[in-house]
GROMACS .gro file of C-alpha atoms in nm:
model
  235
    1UNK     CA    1  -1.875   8.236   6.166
    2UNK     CA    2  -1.672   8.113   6.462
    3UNK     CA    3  -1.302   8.065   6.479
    4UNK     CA    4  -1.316   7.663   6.433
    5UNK     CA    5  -1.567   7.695   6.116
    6UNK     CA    6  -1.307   7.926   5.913
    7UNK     CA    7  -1.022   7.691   5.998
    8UNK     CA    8  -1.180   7.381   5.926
    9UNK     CA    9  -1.288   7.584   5.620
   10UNK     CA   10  -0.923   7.717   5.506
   11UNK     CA   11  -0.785   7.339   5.542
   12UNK     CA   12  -1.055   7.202   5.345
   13UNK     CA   13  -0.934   7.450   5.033
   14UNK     CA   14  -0.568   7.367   5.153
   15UNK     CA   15  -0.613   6.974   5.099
   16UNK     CA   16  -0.822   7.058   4.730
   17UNK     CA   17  -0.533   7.270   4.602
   18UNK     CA   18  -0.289   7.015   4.669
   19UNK     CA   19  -0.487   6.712   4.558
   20UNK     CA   20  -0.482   6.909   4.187
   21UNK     CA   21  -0.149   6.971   4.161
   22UNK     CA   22  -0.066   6.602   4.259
   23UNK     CA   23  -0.355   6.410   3.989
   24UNK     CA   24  -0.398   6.698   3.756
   25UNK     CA   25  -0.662   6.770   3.525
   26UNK     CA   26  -0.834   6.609   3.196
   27UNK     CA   27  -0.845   6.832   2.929
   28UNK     CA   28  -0.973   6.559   2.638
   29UNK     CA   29  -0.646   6.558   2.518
   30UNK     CA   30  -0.517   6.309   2.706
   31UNK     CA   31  -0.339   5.985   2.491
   32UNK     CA   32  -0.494   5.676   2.574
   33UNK     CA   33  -0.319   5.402   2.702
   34UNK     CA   34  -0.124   5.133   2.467
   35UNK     CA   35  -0.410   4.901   2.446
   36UNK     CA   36  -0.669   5.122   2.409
   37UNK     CA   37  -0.451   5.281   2.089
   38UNK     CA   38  -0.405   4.966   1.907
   39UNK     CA   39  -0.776   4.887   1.965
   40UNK     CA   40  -0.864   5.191   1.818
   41UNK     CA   41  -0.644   5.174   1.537
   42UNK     CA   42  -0.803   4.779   1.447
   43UNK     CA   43  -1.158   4.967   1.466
   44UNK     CA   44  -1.094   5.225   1.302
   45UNK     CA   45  -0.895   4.967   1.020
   46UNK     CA   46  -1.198   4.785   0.974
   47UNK     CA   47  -1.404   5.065   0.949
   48UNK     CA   48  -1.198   5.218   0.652
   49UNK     CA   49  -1.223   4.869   0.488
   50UNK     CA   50  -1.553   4.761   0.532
   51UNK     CA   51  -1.506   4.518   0.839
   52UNK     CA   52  -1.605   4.365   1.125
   53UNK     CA   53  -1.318   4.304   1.366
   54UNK     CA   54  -1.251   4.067   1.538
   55UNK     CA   55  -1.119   3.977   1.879
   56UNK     CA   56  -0.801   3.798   1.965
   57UNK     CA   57  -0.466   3.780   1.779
   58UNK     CA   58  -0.471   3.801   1.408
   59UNK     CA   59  -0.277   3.508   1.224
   60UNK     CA   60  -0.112   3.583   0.888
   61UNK     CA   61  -0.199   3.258   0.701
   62UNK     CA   62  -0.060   3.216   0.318
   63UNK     CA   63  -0.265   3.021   0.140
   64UNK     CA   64  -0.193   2.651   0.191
   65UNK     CA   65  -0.017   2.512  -0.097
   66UNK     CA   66  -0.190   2.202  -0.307
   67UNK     CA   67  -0.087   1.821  -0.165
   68UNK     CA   68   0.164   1.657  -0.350
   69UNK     CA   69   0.051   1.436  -0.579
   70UNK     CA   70   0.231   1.071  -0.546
   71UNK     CA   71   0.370   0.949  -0.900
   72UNK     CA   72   0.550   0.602  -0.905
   73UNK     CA   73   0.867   0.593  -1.122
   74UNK     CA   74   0.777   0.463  -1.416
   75UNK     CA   75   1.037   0.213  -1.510
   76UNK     CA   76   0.951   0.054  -1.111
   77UNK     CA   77   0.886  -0.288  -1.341
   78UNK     CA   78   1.095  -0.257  -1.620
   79UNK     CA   79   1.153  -0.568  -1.769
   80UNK     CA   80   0.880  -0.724  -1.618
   81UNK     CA   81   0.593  -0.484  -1.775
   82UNK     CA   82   0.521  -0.214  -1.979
   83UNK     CA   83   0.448   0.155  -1.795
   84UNK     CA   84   0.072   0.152  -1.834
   85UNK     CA   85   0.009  -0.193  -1.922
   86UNK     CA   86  -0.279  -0.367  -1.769
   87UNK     CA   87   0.000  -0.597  -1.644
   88UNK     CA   88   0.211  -0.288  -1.448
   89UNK     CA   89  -0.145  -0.175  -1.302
   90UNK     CA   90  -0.218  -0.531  -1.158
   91UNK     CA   91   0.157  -0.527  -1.007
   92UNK     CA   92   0.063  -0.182  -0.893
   93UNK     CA   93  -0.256  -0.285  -0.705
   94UNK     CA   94  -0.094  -0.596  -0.559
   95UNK     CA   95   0.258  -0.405  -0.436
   96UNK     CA   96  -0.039  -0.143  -0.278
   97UNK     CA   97  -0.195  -0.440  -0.076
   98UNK     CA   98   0.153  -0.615   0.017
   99UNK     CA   99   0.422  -0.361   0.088
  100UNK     CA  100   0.677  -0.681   0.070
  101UNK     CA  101   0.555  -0.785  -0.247
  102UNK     CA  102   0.844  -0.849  -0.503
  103UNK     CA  103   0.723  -1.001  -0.886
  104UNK     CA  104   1.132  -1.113  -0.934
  105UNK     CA  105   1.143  -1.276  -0.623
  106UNK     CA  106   0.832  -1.427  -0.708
  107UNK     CA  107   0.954  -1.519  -1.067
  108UNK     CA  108   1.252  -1.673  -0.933
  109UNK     CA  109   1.040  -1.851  -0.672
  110UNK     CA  110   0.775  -1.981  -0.945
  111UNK     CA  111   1.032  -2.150  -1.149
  112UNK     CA  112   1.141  -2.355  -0.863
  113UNK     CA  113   0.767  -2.459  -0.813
  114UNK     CA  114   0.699  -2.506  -1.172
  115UNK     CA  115   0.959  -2.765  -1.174
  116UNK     CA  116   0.878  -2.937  -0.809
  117UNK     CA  117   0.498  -2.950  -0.936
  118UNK     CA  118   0.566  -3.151  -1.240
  119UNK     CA  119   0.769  -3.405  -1.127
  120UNK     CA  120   0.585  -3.438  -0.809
  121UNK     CA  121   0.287  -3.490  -1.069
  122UNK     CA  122   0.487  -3.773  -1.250
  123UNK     CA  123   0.649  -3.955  -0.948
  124UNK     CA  124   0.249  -3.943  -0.798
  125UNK     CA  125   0.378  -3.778  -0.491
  126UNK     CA  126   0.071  -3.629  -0.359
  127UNK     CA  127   0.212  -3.461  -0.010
  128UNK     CA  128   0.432  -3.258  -0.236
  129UNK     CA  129   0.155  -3.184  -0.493
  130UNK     CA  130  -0.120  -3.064  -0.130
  131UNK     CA  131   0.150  -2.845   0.002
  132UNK     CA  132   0.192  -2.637  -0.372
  133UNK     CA  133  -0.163  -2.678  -0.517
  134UNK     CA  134  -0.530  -2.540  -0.437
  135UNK     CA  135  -0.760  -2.805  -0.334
  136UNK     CA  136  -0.986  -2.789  -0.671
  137UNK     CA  137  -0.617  -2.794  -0.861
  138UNK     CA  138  -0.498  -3.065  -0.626
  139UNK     CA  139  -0.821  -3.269  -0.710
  140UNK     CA  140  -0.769  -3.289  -1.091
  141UNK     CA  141  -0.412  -3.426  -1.061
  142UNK     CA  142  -0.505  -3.637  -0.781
  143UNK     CA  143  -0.751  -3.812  -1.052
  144UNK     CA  144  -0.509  -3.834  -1.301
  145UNK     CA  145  -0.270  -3.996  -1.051
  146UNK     CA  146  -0.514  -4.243  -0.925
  147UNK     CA  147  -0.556  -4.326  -1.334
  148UNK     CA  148  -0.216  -4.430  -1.389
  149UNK     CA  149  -0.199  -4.634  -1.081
  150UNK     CA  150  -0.520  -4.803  -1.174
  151UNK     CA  151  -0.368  -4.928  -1.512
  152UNK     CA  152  -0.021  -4.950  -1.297
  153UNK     CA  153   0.168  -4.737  -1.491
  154UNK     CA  154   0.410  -4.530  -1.418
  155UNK     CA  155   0.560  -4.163  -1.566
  156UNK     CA  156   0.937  -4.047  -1.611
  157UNK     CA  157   0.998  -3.674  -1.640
  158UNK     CA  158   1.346  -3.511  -1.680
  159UNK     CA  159   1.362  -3.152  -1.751
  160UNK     CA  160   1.627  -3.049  -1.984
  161UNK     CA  161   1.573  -2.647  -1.905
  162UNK     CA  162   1.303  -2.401  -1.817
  163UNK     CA  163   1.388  -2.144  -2.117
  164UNK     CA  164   1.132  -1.865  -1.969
  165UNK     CA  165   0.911  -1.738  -1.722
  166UNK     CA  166   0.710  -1.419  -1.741
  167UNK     CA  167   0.444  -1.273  -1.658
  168UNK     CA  168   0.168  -1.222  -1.843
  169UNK     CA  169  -0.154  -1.126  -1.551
  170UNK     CA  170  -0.199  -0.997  -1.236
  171UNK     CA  171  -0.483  -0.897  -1.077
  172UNK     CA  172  -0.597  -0.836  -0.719
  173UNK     CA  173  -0.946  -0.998  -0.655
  174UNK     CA  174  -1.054  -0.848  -0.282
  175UNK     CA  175  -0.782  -0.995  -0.091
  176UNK     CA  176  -0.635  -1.215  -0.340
  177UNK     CA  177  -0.351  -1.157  -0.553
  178UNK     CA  178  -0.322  -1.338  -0.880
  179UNK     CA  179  -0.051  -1.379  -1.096
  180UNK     CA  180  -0.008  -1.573  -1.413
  181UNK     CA  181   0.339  -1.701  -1.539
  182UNK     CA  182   0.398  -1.825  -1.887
  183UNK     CA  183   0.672  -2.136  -1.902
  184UNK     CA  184   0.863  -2.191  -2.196
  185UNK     CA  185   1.055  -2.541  -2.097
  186UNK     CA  186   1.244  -2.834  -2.265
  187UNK     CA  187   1.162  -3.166  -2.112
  188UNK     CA  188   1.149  -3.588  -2.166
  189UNK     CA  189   0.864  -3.765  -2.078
  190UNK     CA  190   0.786  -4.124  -2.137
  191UNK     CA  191   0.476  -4.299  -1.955
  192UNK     CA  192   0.521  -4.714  -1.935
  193UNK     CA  193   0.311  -4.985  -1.838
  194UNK     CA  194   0.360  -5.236  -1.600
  195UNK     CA  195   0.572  -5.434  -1.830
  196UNK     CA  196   0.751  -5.124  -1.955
  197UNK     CA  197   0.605  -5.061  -2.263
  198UNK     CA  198   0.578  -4.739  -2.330
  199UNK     CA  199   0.195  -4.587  -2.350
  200UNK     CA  200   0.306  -4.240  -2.379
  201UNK     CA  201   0.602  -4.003  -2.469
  202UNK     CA  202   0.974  -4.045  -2.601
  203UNK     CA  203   1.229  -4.126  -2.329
  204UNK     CA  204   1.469  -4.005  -2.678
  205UNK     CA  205   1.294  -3.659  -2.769
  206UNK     CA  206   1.307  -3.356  -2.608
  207UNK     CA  207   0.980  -3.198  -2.637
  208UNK     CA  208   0.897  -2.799  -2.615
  209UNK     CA  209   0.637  -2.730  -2.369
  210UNK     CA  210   0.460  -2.432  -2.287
  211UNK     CA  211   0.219  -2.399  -1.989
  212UNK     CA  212   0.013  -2.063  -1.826
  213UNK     CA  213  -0.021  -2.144  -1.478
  214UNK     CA  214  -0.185  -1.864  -1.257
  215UNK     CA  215  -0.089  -1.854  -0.871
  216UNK     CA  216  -0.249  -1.697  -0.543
  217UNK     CA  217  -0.176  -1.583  -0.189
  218UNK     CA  218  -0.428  -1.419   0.039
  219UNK     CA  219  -0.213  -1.072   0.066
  220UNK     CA  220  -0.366  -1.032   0.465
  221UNK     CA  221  -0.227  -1.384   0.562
  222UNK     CA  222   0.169  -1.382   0.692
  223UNK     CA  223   0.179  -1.685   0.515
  224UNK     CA  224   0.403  -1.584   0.228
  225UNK     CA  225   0.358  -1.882   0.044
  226UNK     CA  226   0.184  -1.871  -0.343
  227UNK     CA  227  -0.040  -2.174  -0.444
  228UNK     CA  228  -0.144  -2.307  -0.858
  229UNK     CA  229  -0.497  -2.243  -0.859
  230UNK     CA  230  -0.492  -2.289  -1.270
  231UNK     CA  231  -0.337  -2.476  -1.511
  232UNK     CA  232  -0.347  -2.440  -1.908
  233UNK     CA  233  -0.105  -2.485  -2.218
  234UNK     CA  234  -0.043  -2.278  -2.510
  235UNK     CA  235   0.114  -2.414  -2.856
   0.00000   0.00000   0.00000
């Protein structure tokens, strides 16, 4: 060997020495870094238990508790029907189609058309009657109207007091609610001829009337108004 081999020979084990003191050695004892432990420790989890991990962040989910079941209070129509009546499940179904639905407004309202209807019926004022009744409703009063004036007579009606109005139905028919009122009233009546002889009625008795009379309103119309689709007495 020449001079230049051994000292290019003695720097290359100078520069070897120092490069293992600087990085060190592995001796297979070395700790892995942080993520490498905790994916060790999830692999080694599943294997104890049977399995299969998975990747990405685990979620601790409790189990999700049943939905809450909605009960309406039960007295929601008292004094208008019985809690599980036929009559409270019709108001049910109708209040579910018409959130502004309100039977004692409705009541209250009814009364005031009960009493419109009737003497609009006896004074033969048939713009009243079109604007309150369904056209097949509308049709048989109209014909009783036209009867009277044919034989020219003429029909006084004075109530004396609606005793009661309840209900007694109501029903939702696709879009249609229905509701049926039962009128107790007091009320004179006298029907004259043309030379004022009575045909019909006492113009001195009060007589006791009772009439069912069954209103609807289209529930998807904004008009709020209810029309008397049906008509009928009871003794």
């Amino acid at each position: 060997m020449d001079i230049y081999t051994i000292i290019f020979l003695a720097l290359a084990v100078f520069i070897f020495l120092r490069l293992r003191n600087v990085l060190g050695q592995r001796t297979g004892n070395e700790r892995p870094p942080p993520y490498d432990r905790a994916a060790r420790n999830v692999v080694q989890a599943a294997q104890d238990n049977n399995l299969v991990p998975m990747q990405g962040p685990v979620i601790d989910q409790a189990p999700a508790a049943p939905p809450a079941e909605v009960t309406l209070p039960t007295d929601r129509w008292k004094g208008l029907a019985e809690p599980g009546t036929p009559l409270a499940q019709g108001l049910d179904t109708i209040a579910t189609q018409d959130s502004s639905f309100d039977p004692r407004h409705f009541i209250s309202g009814a009364r005031s058309a009960y009493e419109m209807i009737v003497l609009a019926f006896a004074n033969g004022d048939r713009r009243a009657l079109k604007d309150l009744l369904s056209p097949e409703v509308y049709e048989s009063f109209e014909a009783v109207i036209r009867d009277r004036e044919k034989y020219e007579q003429k029909t006084e009606t004075r109530f004396v007091s609606i005793e009661k109005a309840e209900l007694v139905n109501a029903e939702a028919r696709d879009r249609s609610a229905q509701l049926t009122v039962r009128f107790v009233s007091q009320m004179v009546s006298v029907t004259r001829d043309k030379a004022g002889t009575i045909v019909d009625g006492n113009p001195d008795k009060v007589a006791d009337i009772t009439d069912v009379w069954t209103f609807a309103r289209d529930t998807s119309s904004r008009d709020p108004n209810w029309k008397l689709v049906g008509t009928g007495s009871a003794h």
